[in-house]
Amino acid sequence: MIIFLLSACSIDAKTPVLPTAFNQRARVSIGDFSYQCEICKNEKGIIFTVLSTNAQGMVMTYDGSNMNFNFSDIIGDVPASSLPKTNVPIVLFEALSDLYEQDNLKPSAVNEGYRYQGKTSLGNFVLITDGSSRLKQFTLNGIDMKIEFE
């Protein structure tokens, strides 16, 4: 009697890591309106710089509770509770916070990247990254918002 021993091959599958810091250009679309921007996420929050439209040059910095606006000679802080919940830096901050807080964050593999799903106060969202965990696309269908990262 011949006994075959089968051993499982060990494949070192790399678990994707959602970046906690990044700096990327993007195109934001909400309904029929769209514009270019640069989004920087760091340990302090999100720094959002508008690169096109009449708001070109506006910088919004959001830390999870307050928004700082800097546009031309106008600088000011506004509590998040005074702003529309559809404000892009607030939406993105809330979505990323939801993903970072998930205990068993397990994205699904898609087109040489990963698909993350979560929920904000405005509804369900999907975040797609590439194989290097660089952001590719964020969609929040509840408000017809799409961010396409470069």
Short mmCIF file of C-alpha atoms in Angstrom, two decimals:
data_model
loop_
_atom_site.label_atom_id
_atom_site.label_comp_id
_atom_site.label_asym_id
_atom_site.label_seq_id
_atom_site.Cartn_x
_atom_site.Cartn_y
_atom_site.Cartn_z
CA MET A 1 0.00 0.00 0.00
CA ILE A 2 1.41 3.31 -1.04
CA ILE A 3 0.60 6.31 1.06
CA PHE A 4 0.75 9.69 -0.50
CA LEU A 5 1.28 12.59 1.77
CA LEU A 6 -0.18 15.75 0.47
CA SER A 7 1.06 18.92 1.94
CA ALA A 8 -0.52 22.29 1.46
CA CYS A 9 1.66 24.76 -0.28
CA SER A 10 2.16 27.87 1.71
CA ILE A 11 1.36 30.94 -0.34
CA ASP A 12 2.35 34.16 1.29
CA ALA A 13 -0.69 36.20 0.30
CA LYS A 14 -0.17 39.82 1.15
CA THR A 15 -3.08 41.28 3.08
CA PRO A 16 -3.98 44.69 1.63
CA VAL A 17 -3.60 47.64 3.95
CA LEU A 18 -5.83 50.67 3.58
CA PRO A 19 -3.58 53.75 3.62
CA THR A 20 -3.98 56.08 6.59
CA ALA A 21 -2.02 58.78 4.78
CA PHE A 22 -1.98 59.72 1.10
CA ASN A 23 -1.73 62.68 -1.26
CA GLN A 24 -3.48 62.33 -4.62
CA ARG A 25 -5.13 64.41 -7.29
CA ALA A 26 -8.73 63.54 -8.06
CA ARG A 27 -11.83 64.47 -10.04
CA VAL A 28 -14.93 64.93 -7.90
CA SER A 29 -18.37 64.55 -9.49
CA ILE A 30 -21.65 65.24 -7.75
CA GLY A 31 -24.50 64.84 -10.18
CA ASP A 32 -23.61 66.86 -13.30
CA PHE A 33 -21.08 69.10 -11.52
CA SER A 34 -17.41 68.12 -11.42
CA TYR A 35 -14.05 69.66 -10.55
CA GLN A 36 -10.40 68.78 -10.03
CA CYS A 37 -8.81 68.74 -6.59
CA GLU A 38 -5.91 67.46 -4.54
CA ILE A 39 -6.69 65.40 -1.45
CA CYS A 40 -4.15 64.92 1.30
CA LYS A 41 -4.97 62.60 4.22
CA ASN A 42 -2.67 62.61 7.23
CA GLU A 43 -2.89 61.92 10.98
CA LYS A 44 -4.55 65.31 11.56
CA GLY A 45 -7.33 64.97 8.98
CA ILE A 46 -8.03 65.78 5.34
CA ILE A 47 -6.61 68.74 3.44
CA PHE A 48 -8.69 69.34 0.32
CA THR A 49 -7.47 71.82 -2.32
CA VAL A 50 -9.75 72.83 -5.22
CA LEU A 51 -7.81 72.99 -8.50
CA SER A 52 -10.52 74.10 -10.94
CA THR A 53 -13.78 76.12 -11.15
CA ASN A 54 -14.30 79.53 -9.55
CA ALA A 55 -13.21 78.03 -6.22
CA GLN A 56 -9.73 77.25 -7.57
CA GLY A 57 -7.21 77.73 -4.77
CA MET A 58 -9.65 77.13 -1.91
CA VAL A 59 -8.16 74.93 0.78
CA MET A 60 -10.43 73.11 3.24
CA THR A 61 -8.88 71.31 6.19
CA TYR A 62 -11.15 68.95 8.12
CA ASP A 63 -10.15 67.25 11.39
CA GLY A 64 -13.34 65.35 12.19
CA SER A 65 -15.06 68.16 14.07
CA ASN A 66 -14.06 71.50 12.50
CA MET A 67 -13.47 72.75 8.98
CA ASN A 68 -10.92 75.44 8.26
CA PHE A 69 -11.46 77.37 5.02
CA ASN A 70 -8.69 79.35 3.35
CA PHE A 71 -9.59 81.14 0.13
CA SER A 72 -7.89 84.31 -1.09
CA ASP A 73 -7.83 86.56 1.97
CA ILE A 74 -10.68 84.76 3.71
CA ILE A 75 -9.71 82.37 6.50
CA GLY A 76 -12.10 80.86 8.98
CA ASP A 77 -13.05 77.90 11.12
CA VAL A 78 -16.53 76.41 11.06
CA PRO A 79 -17.88 73.57 13.21
CA ALA A 80 -18.82 70.55 11.09
CA SER A 81 -22.34 70.65 12.54
CA SER A 82 -22.85 73.98 10.70
CA LEU A 83 -21.89 72.55 7.30
CA PRO A 84 -23.85 70.41 4.86
CA LYS A 85 -23.20 66.70 5.40
CA THR A 86 -22.57 66.46 1.65
CA ASN A 87 -19.34 68.49 1.92
CA VAL A 88 -16.76 66.31 0.15
CA PRO A 89 -13.96 66.42 2.77
CA ILE A 90 -16.51 65.58 5.50
CA VAL A 91 -17.97 62.69 3.47
CA LEU A 92 -14.54 61.25 2.68
CA PHE A 93 -13.34 61.65 6.28
CA GLU A 94 -16.45 59.87 7.58
CA ALA A 95 -16.09 57.05 5.04
CA LEU A 96 -12.40 56.48 5.77
CA SER A 97 -13.06 56.62 9.52
CA ASP A 98 -15.72 53.93 9.09
CA LEU A 99 -13.23 51.68 7.29
CA TYR A 100 -10.40 52.31 9.79
CA GLU A 101 -12.72 51.42 12.68
CA GLN A 102 -13.87 48.09 11.21
CA ASP A 103 -12.35 45.26 13.26
CA ASN A 104 -12.17 42.70 10.46
CA LEU A 105 -11.68 44.87 7.41
CA LYS A 106 -11.53 42.40 4.54
CA PRO A 107 -11.75 43.86 1.07
CA SER A 108 -12.65 41.79 -1.93
CA ALA A 109 -10.26 41.49 -4.86
CA VAL A 110 -11.28 43.34 -8.04
CA ASN A 111 -9.42 44.19 -11.26
CA GLU A 112 -5.89 44.13 -9.86
CA GLY A 113 -6.99 45.94 -6.71
CA TYR A 114 -9.35 45.84 -3.77
CA ARG A 115 -12.95 46.85 -3.06
CA TYR A 116 -13.87 48.18 0.39
CA GLN A 117 -17.46 48.75 1.46
CA GLY A 118 -18.85 50.76 4.32
CA LYS A 119 -21.58 53.09 5.47
CA THR A 120 -21.79 56.80 6.24
CA SER A 121 -24.69 58.87 7.54
CA LEU A 122 -25.55 59.51 3.87
CA GLY A 123 -25.59 55.84 2.84
CA ASN A 124 -23.43 52.99 1.65
CA PHE A 125 -20.17 53.65 -0.17
CA VAL A 126 -17.54 51.73 -2.12
CA LEU A 127 -13.83 52.51 -2.17
CA ILE A 128 -11.58 50.88 -4.77
CA THR A 129 -7.79 50.77 -4.44
CA ASP A 130 -5.17 49.39 -6.77
CA GLY A 131 -2.86 46.50 -5.89
CA SER A 132 -0.51 48.91 -4.11
CA SER A 133 -3.36 50.26 -1.94
CA ARG A 134 -3.41 53.56 -3.83
CA LEU A 135 -6.92 54.99 -3.99
CA LYS A 136 -8.64 54.68 -7.38
CA GLN A 137 -12.34 55.42 -6.90
CA PHE A 138 -14.84 56.35 -4.21
CA THR A 139 -18.60 56.25 -4.84
CA LEU A 140 -21.51 57.21 -2.62
CA ASN A 141 -24.66 56.57 -4.61
CA GLY A 142 -26.99 58.13 -2.02
CA ILE A 143 -25.88 61.60 -3.14
CA ASP A 144 -24.55 60.67 -6.61
CA MET A 145 -20.94 61.39 -5.55
CA LYS A 146 -17.92 59.93 -7.28
CA ILE A 147 -14.24 60.66 -6.68
CA GLU A 148 -11.86 59.33 -9.31
CA PHE A 149 -8.28 59.41 -8.05
CA GLU A 150 -5.30 59.84 -10.38
#
